[in-house]
Structure formats: C-alpha cells, structure tokens
Amino acid sequence: MKLLDAALIAALTSDADVFGGDFQRWCKINKIPRATAYRHKKRIEVEGRWTARSRRPDSCPHQTPAEVEAEVVRLRRADPTAGAEMIGYELGRVAAELDWAARGWRVPSRATINTILTRNELIEPQPQKRPKSSFRRFVYARPRDCYQIDATIVHLAGDREATVFEVLDDCSRLLVASHVTDAETAAGAVVAIGRAFSDYGVPGLVLSDNGSAFTQRHRRGGISRFTRTVTEAGARLIHSSPYHPQTCGKVERHHRTFKDWLADQPLPATQAELQALCDRYQLYYNTQRRHSAWNQPPWQTWLDLCDHGGPGRLPVQQDADVRVLKISENGRITIGITKISIGRGRAGEIVTALIDGTHATIYAATGQPLGHQHLTHHGQVKIIPAAA
C-alpha cells in the first residue's frame, strides 16, 4: 500500500505517468485489489495524501461515564493503597447515595477499574508479583471456630516502644481484642485473650506461635499461664510449627493493616493514648472497613454467619478436617487407612489432628505440635517429629 500511495501522490503532484497509462493493469501486476486502489486514489485526490483514520466507533453505549471514572481516580488518590476491589466496594456506597441507577450508571467491574487506574498512570506494573490465584487459603468455616493471637511492637514518642496483642477471628476476620502492654509477656497475652473471650465468646481453638508469652516448653517446661487460661475456658490451644509464621498468617498480615492505619494518626506519647487509638481502630476495622475476604466489614460477616463455633463443637474448615483422638495403649492413632505411631509414653493422651487432604499434623493437649505424617500409607508408620 505504501507503493500505491507514493505512486498516486507522484502522479497527482508532478503529472508523471507512473502507471504506464493503465491504472487497472498496474494494480493487477502489483496484486492490489481494485476497490482498495480506487479508494486510496479518491482520498489522495481530495486530501492530497493518505492518512490512516481511527477505527474507533462514533459512540460506545457501554463506556464508563466520565463522572464514574473521575470518582475511581479520586478514591485511588485519596488512598493510594486501595486496590480495584476496595475501590469497587466504595463505589457501591457512592452509587447508592447518589442514585446512579436513575442515571443508568453501574459500578464498574474489577477489570474495568484496573483499566481506568492504568490509563491514569495510578498503577505501577509488577509483573514479578505472584498472582492471588496461586495462593491456597486455609479458613475455618464458622466464626468462633478459631481465634489467632499474636503481638507486634509499636513505637511511641521519644523513641519508646509498646507491645500490642491482637486477637483475630479466623473465619470472619473480626478483631476481637486489641490490648496494649509493656512487652510480649504472658500477663499481656492473658489479658488480651480474656478480653476476647468476654466480649465475643470462647472459641473452639486458639492458635498462637511459640513465643514465650504463649508457651513455656522451650524454657522451663510445664504448663504456661496462657495455656491454663485457654484450656480452663474450654478452648483447645494449638501452636504453629516453629519458624513457620504462615500458620498464623491472618493475624500476622493484620499487623500491617493496623500499622498502615496507625501511621496516619498522631504519634501516641503514652500507652493510654495508644490504647485509645487501638480501640478506635478496632471499631473502624470491624464496622466500617471492607475486608477483601468477604467484601464487607468483618462485623457484618460475623452477624451474617449465624452458626458460630465454640467449646464442645469441633471447628469446621472448608479445606481441612479437625479431629480429636485418643492415643491407644500401644501408642498410636488411626486416621483412615494409616496408623500413626506416636509412642507408648503418650498412651491415653488426647491429641488434635488437623487433616489437610492426605497430610495430618498432630498437636498435644497443650498445643505443642508433636509432628506430622502423610495419610497415604497402608498400615503403621512413625510420626515425623515437629522441628524443635
């Protein structure tokens, strides 16, 4: 086509006989369709040159209105951490308040919001980032099936530090307790879990890491004060595997959400001021902030899911099974076709087995992980001890 356009322009501007007196024959030799050749010839005669025209349609009925796109941009600039799902949730509120339906406007999809953010250069491409679809999420099916507890350090004015214990419901992501103390101690952990029990009820399980505030087995041995508090309330305590923080991943991830919010607040000077901020944050997080796991605030999820767990009711996982078993006289338990030998020294003890597909992790009554084993063996196998 470039040869045709150049020849047509030369013929019109310099009166040169570039086609040998036969335009149709020239097109046939160069394998140019006659309709295309005459269309180019006509436009060049009118405009003096050939320029490609936009193929964009004159109208696009389903195009996102400019006002909606402006609202997407405003929400992103107001909160640079807000992703497409969070922006979509906030747009739903705006749409209800301003009655977008009466104007024929709809809340754009997640993909459309991402397109708008990209067009306005509000997204930094991260091709190396692992896609969400590659993660496998473990979650208990009911509120109060399991509480996760962990502590994080927060800075006060004057280069001083305080510790915040946070207790999170595994299913609804409700923040059931937030307690400020001097350091990560058993006393602080007991106050935090006690507040969670009194305000929202006792769960079936309490999950913690192996910090000294939650267990004594790495130090003096015996039963810790935190363990007694949990078990006397009727819940079962389990500890995550050492050096594997993903087990308590929900509350670990929540620390970052809390600190992002805290960074926008005045720096607290005392523990009392920090506790006031924690109380304010807990109300905001539970009742106003959308959680991506449920696309609504955690408190609404807690209310919507009427069937709650608790002591005496085995927790329910959507992708795993929880069993309470008694070790036989010969020191083993049976799960399906597999008999797992734990040791005669523990005969008669009650253990908790978390079964994920063909893999089981066994916990003692104190919450100590005893070990794990695959459930693909016929007959008896020894338990693989947990890492020390």
mmCIF file of C-alpha atoms in Angstrom:
data_model
loop_
_atom_site.group_PDB
_atom_site.id
_atom_site.type_symbol
_atom_site.label_atom_id
_atom_site.label_comp_id
_atom_site.label_asym_id
_atom_site.label_seq_id
_atom_site.Cartn_x
_atom_site.Cartn_y
_atom_site.Cartn_z
ATOM 1 C CA MET A 1 0.000 0.000 0.000
ATOM 2 C CA LYS A 2 2.934 2.353 0.561
ATOM 3 C CA LEU A 3 3.950 1.831 -3.103
ATOM 4 C CA LEU A 4 0.416 2.638 -4.270
ATOM 5 C CA ASP A 5 0.180 5.779 -2.115
ATOM 6 C CA ALA A 6 3.616 7.030 -3.233
ATOM 7 C CA ALA A 7 2.756 6.414 -6.906
ATOM 8 C CA LEU A 8 -0.616 8.208 -6.590
ATOM 9 C CA ILE A 9 0.943 11.229 -4.878
ATOM 10 C CA ALA A 10 3.674 11.421 -7.561
ATOM 11 C CA ALA A 11 1.093 11.181 -10.343
ATOM 12 C CA LEU A 12 -1.054 13.984 -8.824
ATOM 13 C CA THR A 13 1.744 16.378 -7.838
ATOM 14 C CA SER A 14 4.146 16.019 -10.807
ATOM 15 C CA ASP A 15 1.842 14.746 -13.564
ATOM 16 C CA ALA A 16 4.243 11.794 -14.018
ATOM 17 C CA ASP A 17 2.898 8.765 -15.855
ATOM 18 C CA VAL A 18 3.861 6.260 -13.156
ATOM 19 C CA PHE A 19 1.124 3.797 -14.134
ATOM 20 C CA GLY A 20 2.088 3.449 -17.835
ATOM 21 C CA GLY A 21 -1.252 4.765 -18.941
ATOM 22 C CA ASP A 22 -3.204 1.847 -17.451
ATOM 23 C CA PHE A 23 -4.021 2.194 -13.697
ATOM 24 C CA GLN A 24 -6.033 -1.043 -13.554
ATOM 25 C CA ARG A 25 -3.271 -3.086 -15.212
ATOM 26 C CA TRP A 26 -0.669 -1.618 -12.828
ATOM 27 C CA CYS A 27 -2.817 -2.625 -9.834
ATOM 28 C CA LYS A 28 -3.256 -6.135 -11.215
ATOM 29 C CA ILE A 29 0.515 -6.575 -11.708
ATOM 30 C CA ASN A 30 1.163 -5.411 -8.105
ATOM 31 C CA LYS A 31 -1.687 -7.559 -6.755
ATOM 32 C CA ILE A 32 -3.616 -4.640 -5.285
ATOM 33 C CA PRO A 33 -7.429 -5.077 -5.159
ATOM 34 C CA ARG A 34 -9.157 -2.656 -7.494
ATOM 35 C CA ALA A 35 -11.611 -1.429 -4.834
ATOM 36 C CA THR A 36 -8.758 -0.671 -2.450
ATOM 37 C CA ALA A 37 -6.751 1.109 -5.145
ATOM 38 C CA TYR A 38 -9.633 3.392 -6.160
ATOM 39 C CA ARG A 39 -10.462 4.132 -2.503
ATOM 40 C CA HIS A 40 -6.875 5.295 -1.916
ATOM 41 C CA LYS A 41 -6.902 7.227 -5.216
ATOM 42 C CA LYS A 42 -10.085 9.086 -4.318
ATOM 43 C CA ARG A 43 -8.893 10.062 -0.826
ATOM 44 C CA ILE A 44 -5.490 11.246 -2.099
ATOM 45 C CA GLU A 45 -7.195 13.343 -4.802
ATOM 46 C CA VAL A 46 -9.330 15.029 -2.118
ATOM 47 C CA GLU A 47 -6.827 15.319 0.755
ATOM 48 C CA GLY A 48 -3.527 15.345 -1.153
ATOM 49 C CA ARG A 49 -2.140 12.461 0.897
ATOM 50 C CA TRP A 50 -3.154 9.194 2.574
ATOM 51 C CA THR A 51 -3.578 9.084 6.359
ATOM 52 C CA ALA A 52 -4.972 6.172 8.310
ATOM 53 C CA ARG A 53 -8.237 7.022 10.033
ATOM 54 C CA SER A 54 -9.290 5.941 13.515
ATOM 55 C CA ARG A 55 -11.380 2.796 13.682
ATOM 56 C CA ARG A 56 -12.928 3.901 16.939
ATOM 57 C CA PRO A 57 -16.748 3.825 16.761
ATOM 58 C CA ASP A 58 -18.629 7.112 16.840
ATOM 59 C CA SER A 59 -20.346 6.049 20.067
ATOM 60 C CA CYS A 60 -19.875 3.394 22.783
ATOM 61 C CA PRO A 61 -23.042 2.886 24.856
ATOM 62 C CA HIS A 62 -21.300 0.702 27.483
ATOM 63 C CA GLN A 63 -18.354 3.067 28.028
ATOM 64 C CA THR A 64 -17.777 4.076 31.664
ATOM 65 C CA PRO A 65 -19.143 7.609 32.157
ATOM 66 C CA ALA A 66 -16.528 10.302 32.731
ATOM 67 C CA GLU A 67 -18.032 11.093 36.149
ATOM 68 C CA VAL A 68 -17.627 7.477 37.277
ATOM 69 C CA GLU A 69 -14.054 7.356 36.007
ATOM 70 C CA ALA A 70 -13.307 10.594 37.868
ATOM 71 C CA GLU A 71 -14.671 9.025 41.075
ATOM 72 C CA VAL A 72 -12.397 5.984 40.610
ATOM 73 C CA VAL A 73 -9.388 8.289 40.234
ATOM 74 C CA ARG A 74 -10.436 10.341 43.280
ATOM 75 C CA LEU A 75 -10.751 7.275 45.501
ATOM 76 C CA ARG A 76 -7.359 5.984 44.414
ATOM 77 C CA ARG A 77 -5.638 9.302 45.050
ATOM 78 C CA ALA A 78 -7.336 9.603 48.432
ATOM 79 C CA ASP A 79 -5.984 6.164 49.398
ATOM 80 C CA PRO A 80 -3.022 5.001 47.267
ATOM 81 C CA THR A 81 -3.189 1.554 48.932
ATOM 82 C CA ALA A 82 -6.766 0.936 47.750
ATOM 83 C CA GLY A 83 -6.955 -1.729 45.052
ATOM 84 C CA ALA A 84 -9.665 -2.346 42.488
ATOM 85 C CA GLU A 85 -11.796 -4.441 44.874
ATOM 86 C CA MET A 86 -11.702 -1.830 47.638
ATOM 87 C CA ILE A 87 -12.484 0.959 45.160
ATOM 88 C CA GLY A 88 -15.377 -1.076 43.761
ATOM 89 C CA TYR A 89 -16.767 -1.505 47.275
ATOM 90 C CA GLU A 90 -16.562 2.245 47.969
ATOM 91 C CA LEU A 91 -18.142 2.978 44.573
ATOM 92 C CA GLY A 92 -21.083 0.827 45.627
ATOM 93 C CA ARG A 93 -21.652 3.156 48.577
ATOM 94 C CA VAL A 94 -21.354 6.250 46.385
ATOM 95 C CA ALA A 95 -23.722 4.748 43.803
ATOM 96 C CA ALA A 96 -26.356 4.140 46.478
ATOM 97 C CA GLU A 97 -26.019 7.641 47.926
ATOM 98 C CA LEU A 98 -26.155 9.450 44.548
ATOM 99 C CA ASP A 99 -28.641 7.063 42.908
ATOM 100 C CA TRP A 100 -26.502 6.119 39.932
ATOM 101 C CA ALA A 101 -29.169 3.648 38.835
ATOM 102 C CA ALA A 102 -31.508 6.549 37.975
ATOM 103 C CA ARG A 103 -28.873 7.838 35.543
ATOM 104 C CA GLY A 104 -28.263 4.410 34.068
ATOM 105 C CA TRP A 105 -24.792 4.171 35.631
ATOM 106 C CA ARG A 106 -23.350 0.988 37.130
ATOM 107 C CA VAL A 107 -20.408 0.239 39.384
ATOM 108 C CA PRO A 108 -17.618 -0.872 37.015
ATOM 109 C CA SER A 109 -16.099 -4.324 37.302
ATOM 110 C CA ARG A 110 -12.732 -5.030 38.903
ATOM 111 C CA ALA A 111 -11.116 -5.336 35.460
ATOM 112 C CA THR A 112 -12.595 -2.014 34.318
ATOM 113 C CA ILE A 113 -11.378 -0.252 37.462
ATOM 114 C CA ASN A 114 -7.876 -1.626 36.865
ATOM 115 C CA THR A 115 -8.054 -0.383 33.262
ATOM 116 C CA ILE A 116 -9.029 3.098 34.463
ATOM 117 C CA LEU A 117 -6.204 3.149 37.025
ATOM 118 C CA THR A 118 -3.695 2.020 34.404
ATOM 119 C CA ARG A 119 -4.893 4.625 31.890
ATOM 120 C CA ASN A 120 -4.439 7.342 34.518
ATOM 121 C CA GLU A 121 -0.982 6.005 35.471
ATOM 122 C CA LEU A 122 -2.082 5.181 39.016
ATOM 123 C CA ILE A 123 -0.812 1.579 38.928
ATOM 124 C CA GLU A 124 2.827 0.580 38.953
ATOM 125 C CA PRO A 125 3.211 -2.629 36.895
ATOM 126 C CA GLN A 126 4.565 -5.539 38.953
ATOM 127 C CA PRO A 127 4.867 -8.480 36.539
ATOM 128 C CA GLN A 128 7.027 -10.386 39.016
ATOM 129 C CA LYS A 129 4.314 -10.319 41.675
ATOM 130 C CA ARG A 130 2.791 -13.687 42.482
ATOM 131 C CA PRO A 131 -0.858 -13.830 41.342
ATOM 132 C CA LYS A 132 -3.532 -14.297 44.003
ATOM 133 C CA SER A 133 -4.883 -17.344 42.173
ATOM 134 C CA SER A 134 -1.673 -19.238 43.029
ATOM 135 C CA PHE A 135 -2.265 -18.995 46.798
ATOM 136 C CA ARG A 136 -4.184 -21.600 48.753
ATOM 137 C CA ARG A 137 -6.160 -20.100 51.601
ATOM 138 C CA PHE A 138 -6.987 -22.050 54.760
ATOM 139 C CA VAL A 139 -10.019 -20.769 56.642
ATOM 140 C CA TYR A 140 -12.384 -22.111 59.264
ATOM 141 C CA ALA A 141 -15.998 -22.162 58.134
ATOM 142 C CA ARG A 142 -17.640 -20.603 61.194
ATOM 143 C CA PRO A 143 -16.978 -17.581 63.392
ATOM 144 C CA ARG A 144 -15.551 -18.547 66.779
ATOM 145 C CA ASP A 145 -14.132 -21.810 65.429
ATOM 146 C CA CYS A 146 -10.628 -20.436 65.907
ATOM 147 C CA TYR A 147 -9.025 -17.265 67.264
ATOM 148 C CA GLN A 148 -5.474 -16.322 66.236
ATOM 149 C CA ILE A 149 -3.386 -14.305 68.691
ATOM 150 C CA ASP A 150 -0.074 -12.550 68.160
ATOM 151 C CA ALA A 151 1.806 -9.468 69.369
ATOM 152 C CA THR A 152 3.516 -6.657 67.485
ATOM 153 C CA ILE A 153 5.774 -3.775 68.549
ATOM 154 C CA VAL A 154 4.576 -0.170 68.121
ATOM 155 C CA HIS A 155 6.719 2.956 68.561
ATOM 156 C CA LEU A 156 5.721 5.746 70.940
ATOM 157 C CA ALA A 157 7.004 9.312 71.099
ATOM 158 C CA GLY A 158 10.503 9.684 72.495
ATOM 159 C CA ASP A 159 11.846 6.503 70.838
ATOM 160 C CA ARG A 160 9.959 4.319 73.290
ATOM 161 C CA GLU A 161 8.165 1.082 72.412
ATOM 162 C CA ALA A 162 4.977 -0.688 73.419
ATOM 163 C CA THR A 163 3.509 -4.070 72.511
ATOM 164 C CA VAL A 164 0.027 -4.602 71.082
ATOM 165 C CA PHE A 165 -1.609 -8.017 71.405
ATOM 166 C CA GLU A 166 -4.199 -8.626 68.680
ATOM 167 C CA VAL A 167 -6.740 -11.442 68.599
ATOM 168 C CA LEU A 168 -8.434 -12.151 65.268
ATOM 169 C CA ASP A 169 -11.317 -14.469 64.428
ATOM 170 C CA ASP A 170 -10.074 -16.831 61.701
ATOM 171 C CA CYS A 171 -13.330 -17.012 59.728
ATOM 172 C CA SER A 172 -14.866 -13.536 59.809
ATOM 173 C CA ARG A 173 -11.540 -11.669 60.359
ATOM 174 C CA LEU A 174 -13.230 -9.811 63.222
ATOM 175 C CA LEU A 175 -10.724 -8.137 65.548
ATOM 176 C CA VAL A 176 -11.997 -9.491 68.855
ATOM 177 C CA ALA A 177 -9.341 -7.908 71.085
ATOM 178 C CA SER A 178 -6.557 -5.321 70.906
ATOM 179 C CA HIS A 179 -4.552 -4.824 74.104
ATOM 180 C CA VAL A 180 -1.541 -2.540 74.770
ATOM 181 C CA THR A 181 1.140 -3.586 77.236
ATOM 182 C CA ASP A 182 4.839 -3.034 78.041
ATOM 183 C CA ALA A 183 6.227 -6.142 76.360
ATOM 184 C CA GLU A 184 5.265 -9.515 74.927
ATOM 185 C CA THR A 185 4.565 -11.248 78.229
ATOM 186 C CA ALA A 186 2.204 -13.968 79.395
ATOM 187 C CA ALA A 187 0.333 -11.401 81.507
ATOM 188 C CA GLY A 188 -0.438 -9.292 78.430
ATOM 189 C CA ALA A 189 -1.467 -12.352 76.414
ATOM 190 C CA VAL A 190 -3.826 -13.476 79.182
ATOM 191 C CA VAL A 191 -5.500 -10.055 79.343
ATOM 192 C CA ALA A 192 -5.920 -9.953 75.559
ATOM 193 C CA ILE A 193 -7.385 -13.438 75.210
ATOM 194 C CA GLY A 194 -9.567 -12.892 78.263
ATOM 195 C CA ARG A 195 -10.983 -9.729 76.718
ATOM 196 C CA ALA A 196 -11.716 -11.652 73.508
ATOM 197 C CA PHE A 197 -13.489 -14.412 75.464
ATOM 198 C CA SER A 198 -15.624 -11.986 77.471
ATOM 199 C CA ASP A 199 -16.576 -9.736 74.535
ATOM 200 C CA TYR A 200 -17.143 -12.303 71.778
ATOM 201 C CA GLY A 201 -17.232 -15.725 73.417
ATOM 202 C CA VAL A 202 -14.853 -18.664 73.797
ATOM 203 C CA PRO A 203 -13.783 -20.340 70.529
ATOM 204 C CA GLY A 204 -13.177 -23.997 69.775
ATOM 205 C CA LEU A 205 -9.465 -23.407 69.117
ATOM 206 C CA VAL A 206 -6.881 -20.751 69.943
ATOM 207 C CA LEU A 207 -3.893 -20.583 67.591
ATOM 208 C CA SER A 208 -0.618 -18.896 68.581
ATOM 209 C CA ASP A 209 3.053 -19.044 67.725
ATOM 210 C CA ASN A 210 5.749 -20.425 70.029
ATOM 211 C CA GLY A 211 6.595 -17.124 71.749
ATOM 212 C CA SER A 212 7.368 -17.142 75.455
ATOM 213 C CA ALA A 213 4.105 -15.306 76.127
ATOM 214 C CA PHE A 214 2.142 -18.342 74.914
ATOM 215 C CA THR A 215 4.198 -21.381 75.933
ATOM 216 C CA GLN A 216 6.922 -22.427 78.387
ATOM 217 C CA ARG A 217 8.015 -25.635 76.671
ATOM 218 C CA HIS A 218 11.130 -24.000 75.178
ATOM 219 C CA ARG A 219 12.199 -22.576 78.545
ATOM 220 C CA ARG A 220 11.163 -24.110 81.866
ATOM 221 C CA GLY A 221 8.691 -26.683 80.630
ATOM 222 C CA GLY A 222 5.354 -27.282 82.296
ATOM 223 C CA ILE A 223 2.042 -25.581 81.542
ATOM 224 C CA SER A 224 2.117 -21.832 80.999
ATOM 225 C CA ARG A 225 -0.315 -19.335 82.478
ATOM 226 C CA PHE A 226 -1.671 -18.593 78.993
ATOM 227 C CA THR A 227 -2.255 -22.301 78.330
ATOM 228 C CA ARG A 228 -4.187 -22.681 81.587
ATOM 229 C CA THR A 229 -6.339 -19.648 80.793
ATOM 230 C CA VAL A 230 -7.279 -21.016 77.366
ATOM 231 C CA THR A 231 -7.915 -24.623 78.410
ATOM 232 C CA GLU A 232 -9.812 -23.735 81.590
ATOM 233 C CA ALA A 233 -12.179 -21.651 79.457
ATOM 234 C CA GLY A 234 -12.923 -24.777 77.393
ATOM 235 C CA ALA A 235 -10.944 -23.993 74.232
ATOM 236 C CA ARG A 236 -8.137 -26.096 72.785
ATOM 237 C CA LEU A 237 -4.748 -24.413 72.296
ATOM 238 C CA ILE A 238 -2.501 -25.197 69.326
ATOM 239 C CA HIS A 239 0.844 -23.641 68.446
ATOM 240 C CA SER A 240 2.170 -23.069 64.950
ATOM 241 C CA SER A 241 5.193 -25.012 63.741
ATOM 242 C CA PRO A 242 8.440 -23.236 64.682
ATOM 243 C CA TYR A 243 9.831 -20.891 62.002
ATOM 244 C CA HIS A 244 6.600 -21.099 60.011
ATOM 245 C CA PRO A 245 4.723 -17.786 60.535
ATOM 246 C CA GLN A 246 2.293 -18.551 57.673
ATOM 247 C CA THR A 247 0.266 -20.725 60.091
ATOM 248 C CA CYS A 248 -0.754 -17.534 61.927
ATOM 249 C CA GLY A 249 -0.809 -15.660 58.643
ATOM 250 C CA LYS A 250 -4.119 -13.860 59.107
ATOM 251 C CA VAL A 251 -3.186 -12.073 62.323
ATOM 252 C CA GLU A 252 0.392 -11.555 61.062
ATOM 253 C CA ARG A 253 -0.991 -9.845 57.949
ATOM 254 C CA HIS A 254 -3.409 -7.836 60.073
ATOM 255 C CA HIS A 255 -0.480 -6.226 61.915
ATOM 256 C CA ARG A 256 0.432 -4.460 58.663
ATOM 257 C CA THR A 257 -3.117 -3.211 58.121
ATOM 258 C CA PHE A 258 -3.168 -1.846 61.672
ATOM 259 C CA LYS A 259 0.224 -0.144 61.326
ATOM 260 C CA ASP A 260 -0.727 1.413 57.972
ATOM 261 C CA TRP A 261 -3.743 2.995 59.684
ATOM 262 C CA LEU A 262 -1.678 3.977 62.723
ATOM 263 C CA ALA A 263 0.893 5.754 60.532
ATOM 264 C CA ASP A 264 -1.764 8.316 59.567
ATOM 265 C CA GLN A 265 -2.603 9.107 63.215
ATOM 266 C CA PRO A 266 -0.801 11.421 65.672
ATOM 267 C CA LEU A 267 2.142 9.655 67.307
ATOM 268 C CA PRO A 268 0.975 8.448 70.752
ATOM 269 C CA ALA A 269 3.041 9.564 73.712
ATOM 270 C CA THR A 270 1.776 7.050 76.272
ATOM 271 C CA GLN A 271 0.339 3.552 76.398
ATOM 272 C CA ALA A 272 -3.029 5.036 77.337
ATOM 273 C CA GLU A 273 -3.064 7.138 74.167
ATOM 274 C CA LEU A 274 -2.058 4.097 72.113
ATOM 275 C CA GLN A 275 -4.842 2.025 73.698
ATOM 276 C CA ALA A 276 -7.351 4.743 72.786
ATOM 277 C CA LEU A 277 -6.125 4.592 69.196
ATOM 278 C CA CYS A 278 -6.390 0.787 69.231
ATOM 279 C CA ASP A 279 -9.984 0.983 70.471
ATOM 280 C CA ARG A 280 -10.833 3.498 67.758
ATOM 281 C CA TYR A 281 -9.157 1.370 65.125
ATOM 282 C CA GLN A 282 -10.972 -1.775 66.293
ATOM 283 C CA LEU A 283 -14.343 -0.050 65.846
ATOM 284 C CA TYR A 284 -13.380 1.297 62.414
ATOM 285 C CA TYR A 285 -11.878 -2.002 61.219
ATOM 286 C CA ASN A 286 -14.772 -4.137 62.430
ATOM 287 C CA THR A 287 -17.700 -1.971 61.339
ATOM 288 C CA GLN A 288 -16.580 0.320 58.506
ATOM 289 C CA ARG A 289 -13.590 -1.042 56.630
ATOM 290 C CA ARG A 290 -14.297 -3.584 53.903
ATOM 291 C CA HIS A 291 -12.338 -6.840 54.211
ATOM 292 C CA SER A 292 -11.356 -8.427 50.906
ATOM 293 C CA ALA A 293 -12.065 -11.966 52.157
ATOM 294 C CA TRP A 294 -15.812 -11.245 52.431
ATOM 295 C CA ASN A 295 -16.231 -7.967 50.524
ATOM 296 C CA GLN A 296 -17.806 -6.346 53.576
ATOM 297 C CA PRO A 297 -16.810 -5.285 57.113
ATOM 298 C CA PRO A 298 -15.948 -8.183 59.454
ATOM 299 C CA TRP A 299 -18.775 -7.357 61.888
ATOM 300 C CA GLN A 300 -21.337 -7.792 59.110
ATOM 301 C CA THR A 301 -19.838 -11.193 58.293
ATOM 302 C CA TRP A 302 -19.980 -12.165 61.990
ATOM 303 C CA LEU A 303 -23.702 -11.333 62.011
ATOM 304 C CA ASP A 304 -24.484 -12.932 58.638
ATOM 305 C CA LEU A 305 -22.962 -16.288 59.630
ATOM 306 C CA CYS A 306 -25.426 -17.321 62.308
ATOM 307 C CA ASP A 307 -23.816 -20.704 63.076
ATOM 308 C CA HIS A 308 -20.942 -19.954 65.443
ATOM 309 C CA GLY A 309 -18.427 -22.387 66.891
ATOM 310 C CA GLY A 310 -17.214 -22.713 70.445
ATOM 311 C CA PRO A 311 -16.126 -25.209 73.121
ATOM 312 C CA GLY A 312 -17.583 -28.670 72.637
ATOM 313 C CA ARG A 313 -18.056 -28.148 68.885
ATOM 314 C CA LEU A 314 -15.287 -29.330 66.600
ATOM 315 C CA PRO A 315 -14.131 -26.489 64.363
ATOM 316 C CA VAL A 316 -15.061 -26.765 60.697
ATOM 317 C CA GLN A 317 -12.582 -25.985 57.930
ATOM 318 C CA GLN A 318 -13.613 -25.615 54.311
ATOM 319 C CA ASP A 319 -10.475 -27.315 53.062
ATOM 320 C CA ALA A 320 -9.341 -29.398 56.039
ATOM 321 C CA ASP A 321 -10.678 -31.575 58.830
ATOM 322 C CA VAL A 322 -10.155 -31.340 62.589
ATOM 323 C CA ARG A 323 -10.314 -34.432 64.796
ATOM 324 C CA VAL A 324 -9.788 -35.034 68.495
ATOM 325 C CA LEU A 325 -8.330 -38.503 69.054
ATOM 326 C CA LYS A 326 -7.129 -40.617 71.970
ATOM 327 C CA ILE A 327 -3.762 -42.363 71.718
ATOM 328 C CA SER A 328 -4.215 -46.120 72.136
ATOM 329 C CA GLU A 329 -2.396 -48.305 74.650
ATOM 330 C CA ASN A 330 0.200 -49.231 72.026
ATOM 331 C CA GLY A 331 0.889 -45.524 71.374
ATOM 332 C CA ARG A 332 -0.813 -44.887 68.061
ATOM 333 C CA ILE A 333 -3.825 -43.230 66.457
ATOM 334 C CA THR A 334 -5.709 -44.302 63.345
ATOM 335 C CA ILE A 335 -6.755 -41.924 60.562
ATOM 336 C CA GLY A 336 -8.319 -43.667 57.586
ATOM 337 C CA ILE A 337 -6.017 -46.426 56.326
ATOM 338 C CA THR A 338 -2.996 -45.072 58.196
ATOM 339 C CA LYS A 339 -1.974 -45.918 61.740
ATOM 340 C CA ILE A 340 0.411 -43.281 63.105
ATOM 341 C CA SER A 341 2.741 -44.381 65.891
ATOM 342 C CA ILE A 342 3.313 -41.550 68.382
ATOM 343 C CA GLY A 343 4.880 -43.541 71.233
ATOM 344 C CA ARG A 344 3.733 -45.671 74.172
ATOM 345 C CA GLY A 345 4.827 -42.921 76.527
ATOM 346 C CA ARG A 346 1.836 -40.858 75.408
ATOM 347 C CA ALA A 347 -0.730 -43.668 75.626
ATOM 348 C CA GLY A 348 -4.108 -42.385 76.792
ATOM 349 C CA GLU A 349 -3.408 -38.743 75.908
ATOM 350 C CA ILE A 350 -5.883 -36.691 73.878
ATOM 351 C CA VAL A 351 -4.454 -35.107 70.707
ATOM 352 C CA THR A 352 -5.809 -32.817 67.981
ATOM 353 C CA ALA A 353 -5.263 -33.793 64.350
ATOM 354 C CA LEU A 354 -5.512 -31.176 61.598
ATOM 355 C CA ILE A 355 -6.021 -33.094 58.342
ATOM 356 C CA ASP A 356 -5.366 -31.321 55.055
ATOM 357 C CA GLY A 357 -6.048 -33.721 52.215
ATOM 358 C CA THR A 358 -3.537 -36.556 52.641
ATOM 359 C CA HIS A 359 -1.465 -34.807 55.297
ATOM 360 C CA ALA A 360 -2.074 -34.705 59.062
ATOM 361 C CA THR A 361 -0.446 -32.550 61.750
ATOM 362 C CA ILE A 362 -0.795 -33.799 65.334
ATOM 363 C CA TYR A 363 -0.935 -31.480 68.381
ATOM 364 C CA ALA A 364 -0.770 -32.352 72.085
ATOM 365 C CA ALA A 365 -3.386 -31.090 74.534
ATOM 366 C CA THR A 366 -1.007 -28.255 75.484
ATOM 367 C CA GLY A 367 -0.943 -27.060 71.873
ATOM 368 C CA GLN A 368 2.560 -28.404 71.242
ATOM 369 C CA PRO A 369 2.955 -29.756 67.685
ATOM 370 C CA LEU A 370 4.051 -33.374 68.040
ATOM 371 C CA GLY A 371 4.686 -33.961 64.363
ATOM 372 C CA HIS A 372 3.089 -34.835 61.062
ATOM 373 C CA GLN A 373 2.641 -37.687 58.601
ATOM 374 C CA HIS A 374 1.175 -38.449 55.178
ATOM 375 C CA LEU A 375 -2.031 -40.475 55.119
ATOM 376 C CA THR A 376 -1.197 -42.500 52.019
ATOM 377 C CA HIS A 377 0.398 -45.416 53.864
ATOM 378 C CA HIS A 378 -1.364 -48.740 54.457
ATOM 379 C CA GLY A 379 -0.590 -49.962 57.930
ATOM 380 C CA GLN A 380 1.582 -48.359 60.611
ATOM 381 C CA VAL A 381 4.123 -45.551 60.209
ATOM 382 C CA LYS A 382 6.036 -43.479 62.734
ATOM 383 C CA ILE A 383 5.175 -39.836 63.240
ATOM 384 C CA ILE A 384 7.662 -37.349 61.756
ATOM 385 C CA PRO A 385 8.653 -35.191 64.777
ATOM 386 C CA ALA A 386 7.996 -31.446 64.660
ATOM 387 C CA ALA A 387 11.001 -29.168 64.296
ATOM 388 C CA ALA A 388 12.405 -28.111 67.638
#
